C-alpha positions in Angstrom: -34.8 -1.6 -53.8 -32.5 1.7 -54.3 -33.2 5.0 -55.7 -32.0 6.6 -58.8 -28.3 7.3 -57.0 -28.1 4.7 -55.8 -28.5 4.7 -52.0 -30.8 2.6 -50.0 -34.2 4.7 -49.1 -34.5 5.9 -45.2 -36.5 3.4 -43.4 -37.2 2.8 -39.8 -37.3 -1.1 -39.3 -39.8 -0.4 -36.4 -42.0 1.5 -38.4 -45.0 0.6 -41.5 -45.9 3.5 -43.5 -48.8 3.3 -46.2 -49.3 5.1 -48.5 -52.8 6.0 -50.2 -53.3 6.8 -54.0 -55.3 9.9 -54.2 -58.3 9.6 -55.4 -59.4 9.8 -59.5 -55.7 10.5 -59.9 -54.3 7.3 -62.5 -51.1 7.5 -62.7 -49.4 7.9 -66.7 -48.7 4.7 -68.5 -45.1 3.8 -68.0 -44.2 6.0 -65.4 -42.3 5.6 -62.8 -43.2 5.6 -59.6 -42.6 9.5 -58.0 -39.9 8.9 -55.2 -41.8 12.0 -53.2 -45.6 11.5 -52.9 -47.0 14.8 -51.4 -48.0 14.0 -48.1 -51.8 14.7 -47.5 -51.2 10.8 -49.4 -49.5 8.8 -47.1 -51.6 7.4 -44.3 -49.4 8.1 -40.9 -46.2 6.4 -39.7 -47.3 3.9 -36.9 -44.8 2.0 -35.1 -45.0 -1.2 -34.4 -44.1 -2.7 -31.1 -42.9 -6.6 -31.2 -41.4 -7.1 -27.6 -39.4 -10.7 -26.7 -38.9 -12.9 -23.9 -36.9 -10.9 -22.0 -38.5 -7.8 -22.0 -42.2 -9.5 -21.3 -39.7 -11.1 -18.2 -39.0 -7.8 -17.1 -42.3 -6.4 -16.7 -43.7 -9.7 -15.0 -41.0 -9.1 -12.4 -41.5 -5.4 -12.4 -45.4 -5.9 -12.0 -45.3 -9.5 -9.7 -42.9 -6.9 -7.2 -45.9 -4.0 -7.4 -48.7 -7.0 -6.9 -47.3 -9.0 -4.1 -46.6 -5.3 -2.1 -50.3 -4.9 -2.5 -50.9 -8.6 -1.7 -49.2 -8.1 1.6 -51.6 -5.4 2.9 -55.0 -7.1 1.0 -54.7 -10.4 0.9 -56.6 -12.7 3.5 -53.9 -15.3 4.9 -51.2 -13.8 2.9 -47.9 -15.4 3.3 -43.6 -14.5 2.4 -43.8 -17.8 0.2 -47.5 -16.8 -1.6 -46.2 -15.6 -4.9 -45.5 -19.2 -5.9 -49.1 -20.2 -5.7 -50.6 -16.2 -7.3 -48.4 -15.8 -10.2 -49.0 -13.4 -12.3 -48.2 -14.1 -15.9 -47.3 -11.5 -18.7 -48.3 -11.8 -22.7 -48.2 -9.8 -25.9 -52.4 -9.4 -26.8 -53.3 -11.4 -29.7 -55.9 -10.7 -32.5 -59.0 -12.0 -30.2 -62.7 -11.1 -30.4 -64.3 -12.9 -27.1 -62.6 -10.4 -24.1 -63.0 -7.2 -26.7 -66.9 -7.5 -25.2 -67.0 -7.5 -21.9 -67.1 -4.9 -18.8 -63.9 -3.4 -18.2 -62.6 -0.3 -15.8 -60.3 1.7 -17.9 -57.7 4.0 -15.8 -56.1 7.0 -17.6 -52.7 8.0 -16.2 -50.4 10.6 -18.5 -50.3 9.2 -21.7 -51.2 5.9 -21.4 -54.0 3.8 -20.1 -55.3 0.2 -18.5 -58.0 -2.0 -18.5 -59.3 -4.0 -16.1 -61.7 -6.7 -16.7 -64.6 -7.2 -14.2 -66.7 -10.2 -15.1 -68.0 -11.7 -12.5 -65.5 -14.9 -12.4 -62.9 -12.0 -11.8 -65.0 -10.9 -8.7 -65.9 -13.6 -7.1 -61.8 -14.8 -7.2 -60.9 -11.8 -6.3 -63.3 -11.3 -3.7 -62.4 -14.8 -1.8 -58.8 -13.6 -2.1 -59.6 -10.3 -0.2 -61.9 -11.8 2.4 -61.2 -15.5 2.6 -63.6 -18.2 0.6 -65.7 -19.5 3.8 -67.1 -15.5 4.5 -68.3 -15.1 0.7 -71.7 -17.2 -0.6 -70.8 -17.5 -3.5 -68.3 -14.5 -4.2 -71.1 -11.4 -3.1 -69.8 -10.1 -0.2 -72.0 -10.5 3.1 -72.8 -7.6 4.2 -71.6 -3.9 2.8 -69.1 -3.2 5.4 -67.2 -6.2 3.6 -68.3 -4.6 0.2 -66.9 -1.3 0.9 -63.6 -3.4 2.0 -63.6 -5.0 -1.1 -64.0 -2.2 -2.9 -61.2 -0.7 -1.8 -58.4 -3.0 -2.3 -60.0 -3.4 -5.9 -58.7 0.2 -6.7 -56.1 -0.8 -4.5 -54.7 -3.1 -7.0 -55.4 -1.0 -9.6 -53.7 2.1 -8.3 -50.8 0.0 -7.1 -50.6 -2.1 -10.6 -50.5 1.4 -12.8 -48.2 3.2 -11.1 -45.5 0.5 -11.5 -46.5 0.2 -14.8 -47.8 4.0 -16.3 -45.5 5.9 -13.3 -48.7 7.2 -12.5 -50.8 6.0 -9.9 -54.4 5.4 -10.8 -56.0 7.4 -7.9 -55.1 11.0 -10.0 -57.3 9.4 -12.5 -61.0 7.6 -11.3 -62.0 4.3 -13.0 -64.1 5.1 -15.6 -66.5 1.9 -17.4 -66.5 0.1 -20.4 -67.8 -2.3 -22.3 -65.7 -2.8 -25.4 -61.9 -2.3 -26.0 -60.3 -0.5 -28.7 -59.2 -2.5 -31.8 -56.2 -0.8 -31.6 -55.1 -2.9 -28.7 -55.1 -6.2 -31.1 -53.2 -4.3 -34.4 -50.5 -5.9 -35.2 -47.5 -4.4 -33.2 -49.4 -3.0 -30.8 -47.3 -3.5 -28.7 -50.4 -3.5 -25.7 -49.5 -6.7 -22.9 -52.0 -8.8 -21.0 -52.1 -9.4 -17.3 -53.7 -12.0 -15.7 -53.3 -13.8 -11.8 -56.0 -16.3 -11.7 -55.8 -16.7 -7.5 -56.6 -12.5 -7.5 -58.7 -12.1 -10.2 -56.6 -10.1 -12.3 -57.3 -9.7 -16.3 -55.8 -6.6 -17.2 -54.5 -5.1 -20.5 -51.5 -2.5 -20.6 -51.3 -0.5 -24.2 -47.8 0.4 -25.4 -47.0 3.8 -23.2 -46.7 0.8 -20.2 -43.1 0.0 -22.3 -42.3 3.6 -21.4 -42.7 3.9 -17.6 -40.5 0.6 -17.7 -37.3 1.1 -15.8 -34.2 0.1 -18.2 -32.5 -3.7 -17.4 -29.8 -3.7 -15.2 -26.6 -4.1 -17.4 -23.6 -4.8 -15.8 -20.3 -2.3 -15.8 -17.8 -4.4 -17.5 -18.1 -7.6 -18.6 -17.7 -10.4 -16.1 -14.2 -12.2 -16.0 -14.8 -15.5 -17.5 -14.1 -18.6 -14.6 -10.7 -19.9 -15.4 -10.1 -23.2 -17.1 -9.5 -26.1 -15.0 -7.2 -28.5 -17.4 -8.3 -32.4 -17.2 -5.7 -33.8 -15.3 -6.7 -31.7 -12.4 -10.5 -31.6 -12.9 -10.7 -35.8 -13.2 -8.1 -36.0 -10.1 -11.1 -36.1 -7.7 -13.8 -37.9 -9.5 -15.1 -41.2 -8.7 -15.1 -43.9 -10.4 -16.4 -47.7 -10.4 -14.5 -51.1 -10.9 -15.4 -54.6 -11.7 -13.2 -57.4 -11.5 -14.6 -60.7 -13.9 -13.3 -63.9 -12.3 -14.9 -65.2 -15.8 -17.7 -66.1 -18.3 -19.2 -69.8 -19.3 -21.8 -69.7 -22.3 -24.8 -72.2 -21.3 -26.9 -73.0 -23.6 -30.9 -72.5 -23.1 -31.9 -76.1 -21.6 -28.6 -76.0 -19.5 -29.5 -72.3 -18.0 -33.2 -73.2 -17.3 -31.6 -76.5 -15.0 -29.6 -74.8 -12.9 -30.1 -75.3 -9.5 -28.7 -73.4 -6.6 -25.7 -75.7 -5.3 -24.7 -76.3 -8.9 -20.7 -75.9 -10.3 -19.7 -73.6 -13.2 -16.4 -74.7 -14.5 -15.0 -71.4 -15.9 -12.9 -71.9 -18.7 -10.3 -69.7 -17.2 -7.5 -70.4 -14.7 -7.5 -68.5 -11.9 -3.3 -67.9 -12.1 -3.5 -66.8 -15.8 -5.2 -63.8 -14.4 -8.4 -62.2 -14.0 -9.9 -59.0 -16.1 -10.5 -55.4 -13.7 -13.2 -53.8 -16.1 -13.4 -49.8 -15.8 -17.2 -48.7 -17.2 -17.5 -51.9 -18.6 -14.3 -51.5 -20.6 -11.0 -53.9 -19.3 -8.4 -51.6 -17.7 -6.3 -54.0 -16.5 -5.4 -57.5 -15.1 -4.9 -58.9 -11.4 -4.5 -61.9 -9.7 -6.6 -63.4 -7.1 -5.8 -63.3 -3.8 -6.5 -62.9 -0.3 -5.3 -59.8 2.2 -6.3 -59.3 5.8 -9.4 -62.2 5.7 -10.5 -60.5 2.8 -10.6 -61.3 -0.9 -7.5 -59.1 -2.7 -6.8 -58.7 -6.2 -3.1 -58.0 -7.4 -3.6 -55.8 -10.4 0.1 -57.1 -12.7 -0.2 -55.5 -16.7 -2.0 -53.2 -18.5 -5.1 -54.4 -21.2 -3.0 -53.1 -24.2 0.8 -54.1 -23.6 0.8 -56.5 -20.8 3.1 -54.3 -18.9 3.3 -54.2 -15.6 1.7 -51.3 -13.9 3.1 -48.7 -11.7 
């Protein structure tokens, strides 16, 4: 769409503006749309965030490193190879109704927020990760001391993830309980992401502010030189292949084949002094004569398969 001067209208590709017509002001018949509408008649421009796979993976690695640091201090029996057993998943938030109406702890940091789900299943998985499954009864702490340890570990996890994702620790912003998530998180292109780790009872949602705190991806200062190509002759020099020597073949009818017994002799149509075929990958490479050398059956190549020329 172009204006009267023939120039394309200036509009950001990642933003959407919705214009609302003024109530009670019908447009004149045949009148063209106004190029410059009043500011009060337009809705505010909302940025659209559509993170790609590489951006989500970069965010996942950043959050996984912070979660591993926390786990080394708080998780019972944590080992160096444990991240493979407790992977963190990061995905864009989609329009879902169920997760909105659950109990969440919200952490406000700077201009962003993190919502940590606090369902019974999350608490059971988290308690078992901190104290060990054998020390729990239905996911509940056995005494007040253990319950206090679990609560401190919960707050420490929120603090570590908030510092990594929002650039500010959650300790400066106490947790607040909410029962419903903001509807704006589920709008198209909101930029919100969901982080989940079943082993630690983690199910959290971060708003678009997480992308401002994410460090830029590391880029090489100069393009990496391409490896030198190896010539085909040199690459094939070290390749290994298989040669098969075919003494001959014979066609038999099925009844004859069924009557074969151990000790039967099959007469081949080829004579040994006429040469036998040498096959490479199922194709005839050369012909050879059958002989013996140092007590072993051997063949001597004497011609290729195309022109019967002696091989050098």
